[in-house]
Backbone as JSON, one array per atom type, in Angstrom:
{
  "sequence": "XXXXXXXXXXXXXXXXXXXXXXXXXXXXXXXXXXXXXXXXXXXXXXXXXXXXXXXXXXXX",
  "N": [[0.82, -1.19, 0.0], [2.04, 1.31, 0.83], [3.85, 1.73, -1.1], [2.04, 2.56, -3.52], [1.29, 4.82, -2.95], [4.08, 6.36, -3.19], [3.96, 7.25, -6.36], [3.33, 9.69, -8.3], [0.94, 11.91, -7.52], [-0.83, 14.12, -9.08], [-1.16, 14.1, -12.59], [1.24, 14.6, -15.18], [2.49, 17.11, -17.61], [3.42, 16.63, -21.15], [5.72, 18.48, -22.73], [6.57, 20.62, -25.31], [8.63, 20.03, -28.24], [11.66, 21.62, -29.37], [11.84, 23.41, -31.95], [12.55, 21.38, -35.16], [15.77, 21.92, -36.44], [16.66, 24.88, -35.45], [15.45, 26.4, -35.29], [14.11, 29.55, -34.56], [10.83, 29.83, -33.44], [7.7, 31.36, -34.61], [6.81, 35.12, -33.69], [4.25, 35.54, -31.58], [1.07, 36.88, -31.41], [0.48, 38.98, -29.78], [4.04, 39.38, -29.57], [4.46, 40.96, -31.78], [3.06, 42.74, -31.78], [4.07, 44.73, -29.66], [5.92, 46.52, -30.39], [4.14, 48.57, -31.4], [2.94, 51.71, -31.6], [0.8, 52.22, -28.79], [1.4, 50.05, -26.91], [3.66, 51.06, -26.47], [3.13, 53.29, -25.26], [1.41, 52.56, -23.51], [3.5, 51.43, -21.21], [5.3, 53.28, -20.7], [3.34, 55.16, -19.39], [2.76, 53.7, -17.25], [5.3, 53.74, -15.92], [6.4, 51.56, -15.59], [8.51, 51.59, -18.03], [10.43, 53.16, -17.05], [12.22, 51.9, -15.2], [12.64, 49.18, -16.65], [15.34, 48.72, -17.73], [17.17, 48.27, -15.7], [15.78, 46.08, -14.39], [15.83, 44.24, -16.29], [18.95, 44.26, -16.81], [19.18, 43.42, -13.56], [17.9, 40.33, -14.53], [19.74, 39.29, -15.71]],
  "CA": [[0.0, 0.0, 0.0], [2.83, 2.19, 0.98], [4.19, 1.7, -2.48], [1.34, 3.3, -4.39], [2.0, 6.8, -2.13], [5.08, 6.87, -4.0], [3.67, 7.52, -7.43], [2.8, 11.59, -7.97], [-0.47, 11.87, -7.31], [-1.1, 14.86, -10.13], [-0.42, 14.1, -14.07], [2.1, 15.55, -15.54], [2.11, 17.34, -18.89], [4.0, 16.81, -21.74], [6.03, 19.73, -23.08], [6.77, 20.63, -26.81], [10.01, 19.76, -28.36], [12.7, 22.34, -30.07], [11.39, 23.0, -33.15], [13.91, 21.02, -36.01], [16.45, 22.95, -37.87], [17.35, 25.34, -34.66], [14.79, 27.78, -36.43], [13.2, 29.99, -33.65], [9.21, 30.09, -33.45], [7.23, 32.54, -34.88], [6.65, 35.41, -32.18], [3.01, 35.38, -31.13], [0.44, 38.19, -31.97], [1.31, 39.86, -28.6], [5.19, 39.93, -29.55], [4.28, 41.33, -32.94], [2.49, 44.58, -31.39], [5.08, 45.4, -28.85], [6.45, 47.8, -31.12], [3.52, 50.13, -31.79], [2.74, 52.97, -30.71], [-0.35, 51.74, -27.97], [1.91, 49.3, -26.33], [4.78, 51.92, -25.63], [2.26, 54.46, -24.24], [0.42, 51.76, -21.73], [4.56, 51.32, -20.8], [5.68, 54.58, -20.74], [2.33, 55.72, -18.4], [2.67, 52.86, -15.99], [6.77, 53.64, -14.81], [7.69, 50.52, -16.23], [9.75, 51.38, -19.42], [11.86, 53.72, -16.45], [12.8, 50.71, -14.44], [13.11, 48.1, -17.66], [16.48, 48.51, -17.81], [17.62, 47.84, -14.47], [15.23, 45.1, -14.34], [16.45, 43.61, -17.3], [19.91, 43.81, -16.19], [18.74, 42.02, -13.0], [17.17, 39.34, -14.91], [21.01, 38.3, -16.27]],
  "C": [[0.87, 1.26, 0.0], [3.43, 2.75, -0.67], [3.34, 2.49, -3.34], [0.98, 4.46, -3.87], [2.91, 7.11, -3.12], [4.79, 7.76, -5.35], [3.3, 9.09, -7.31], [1.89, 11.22, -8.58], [-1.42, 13.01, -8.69], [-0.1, 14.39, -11.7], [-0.01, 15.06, -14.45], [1.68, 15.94, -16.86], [3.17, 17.72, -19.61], [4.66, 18.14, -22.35], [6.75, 19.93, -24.52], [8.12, 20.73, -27.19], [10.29, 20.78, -29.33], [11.93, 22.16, -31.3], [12.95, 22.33, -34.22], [14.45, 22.02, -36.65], [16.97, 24.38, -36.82], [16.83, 26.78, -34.97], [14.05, 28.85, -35.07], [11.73, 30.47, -34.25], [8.98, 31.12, -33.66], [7.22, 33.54, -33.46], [4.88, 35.4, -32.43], [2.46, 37.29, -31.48], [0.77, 39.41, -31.06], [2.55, 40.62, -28.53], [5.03, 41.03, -30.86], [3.67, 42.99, -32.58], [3.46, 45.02, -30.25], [5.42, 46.68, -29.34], [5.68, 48.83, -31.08], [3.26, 50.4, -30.64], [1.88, 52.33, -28.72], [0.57, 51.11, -26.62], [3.28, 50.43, -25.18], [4.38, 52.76, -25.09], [2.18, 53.92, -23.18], [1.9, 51.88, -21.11], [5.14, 52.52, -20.26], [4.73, 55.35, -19.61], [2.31, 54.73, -16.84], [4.18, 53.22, -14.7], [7.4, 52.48, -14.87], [9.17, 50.87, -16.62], [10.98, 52.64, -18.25], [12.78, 52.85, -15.71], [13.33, 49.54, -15.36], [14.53, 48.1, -17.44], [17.67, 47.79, -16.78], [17.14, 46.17, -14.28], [15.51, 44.09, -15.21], [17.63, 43.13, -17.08], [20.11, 42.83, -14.51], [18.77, 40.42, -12.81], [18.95, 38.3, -15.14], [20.88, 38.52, -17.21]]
}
Protein backbone atom coordinates (compact mmCIF):
# COMPACT_ATOMS: atom_id res chain seq x y z
CA UNK A 1 0.00 0.00 0.00
CA UNK A 2 2.83 2.19 0.98
CA UNK A 3 4.19 1.70 -2.48
CA UNK A 4 1.34 3.30 -4.39
CA UNK A 5 2.00 6.80 -2.13
CA UNK A 6 5.08 6.87 -4.00
CA UNK A 7 3.67 7.52 -7.43
CA UNK A 8 2.80 11.59 -7.97
CA UNK A 9 -0.47 11.87 -7.31
CA UNK A 10 -1.10 14.86 -10.13
CA UNK A 11 -0.42 14.10 -14.07
CA UNK A 12 2.10 15.55 -15.54
CA UNK A 13 2.11 17.34 -18.89
CA UNK A 14 4.00 16.81 -21.74
CA UNK A 15 6.03 19.73 -23.08
CA UNK A 16 6.77 20.63 -26.81
CA UNK A 17 10.01 19.76 -28.36
CA UNK A 18 12.70 22.34 -30.07
CA UNK A 19 11.39 23.00 -33.15
CA UNK A 20 13.91 21.02 -36.01
CA UNK A 21 16.45 22.95 -37.87
CA UNK A 22 17.35 25.34 -34.66
CA UNK A 23 14.79 27.78 -36.43
CA UNK A 24 13.20 29.99 -33.65
CA UNK A 25 9.21 30.09 -33.45
CA UNK A 26 7.23 32.54 -34.88
CA UNK A 27 6.65 35.41 -32.18
CA UNK A 28 3.01 35.38 -31.13
CA UNK A 29 0.44 38.19 -31.97
CA UNK A 30 1.31 39.86 -28.60
CA UNK A 31 5.19 39.93 -29.55
CA UNK A 32 4.28 41.33 -32.94
CA UNK A 33 2.49 44.58 -31.39
CA UNK A 34 5.08 45.40 -28.85
CA UNK A 35 6.45 47.80 -31.12
CA UNK A 36 3.52 50.13 -31.79
CA UNK A 37 2.74 52.97 -30.71
CA UNK A 38 -0.35 51.74 -27.97
CA UNK A 39 1.91 49.30 -26.33
CA UNK A 40 4.78 51.92 -25.63
CA UNK A 41 2.26 54.46 -24.24
CA UNK A 42 0.42 51.76 -21.73
CA UNK A 43 4.56 51.32 -20.80
CA UNK A 44 5.68 54.58 -20.74
CA UNK A 45 2.33 55.72 -18.40
CA UNK A 46 2.67 52.86 -15.99
CA UNK A 47 6.77 53.64 -14.81
CA UNK A 48 7.69 50.52 -16.23
CA UNK A 49 9.75 51.38 -19.42
CA UNK A 50 11.86 53.72 -16.45
CA UNK A 51 12.80 50.71 -14.44
CA UNK A 52 13.11 48.10 -17.66
CA UNK A 53 16.48 48.51 -17.81
CA UNK A 54 17.62 47.84 -14.47
CA UNK A 55 15.23 45.10 -14.34
CA UNK A 56 16.45 43.61 -17.30
CA UNK A 57 19.91 43.81 -16.19
CA UNK A 58 18.74 42.02 -13.00
CA UNK A 59 17.17 39.34 -14.91
CA UNK A 60 21.01 38.30 -16.27
Amino acid sequence: MAAGLAAPLAPTTATAAPPAGGTAPAPTVEERRLDGEVPREILRRSGFAAVAPAFAHRLG
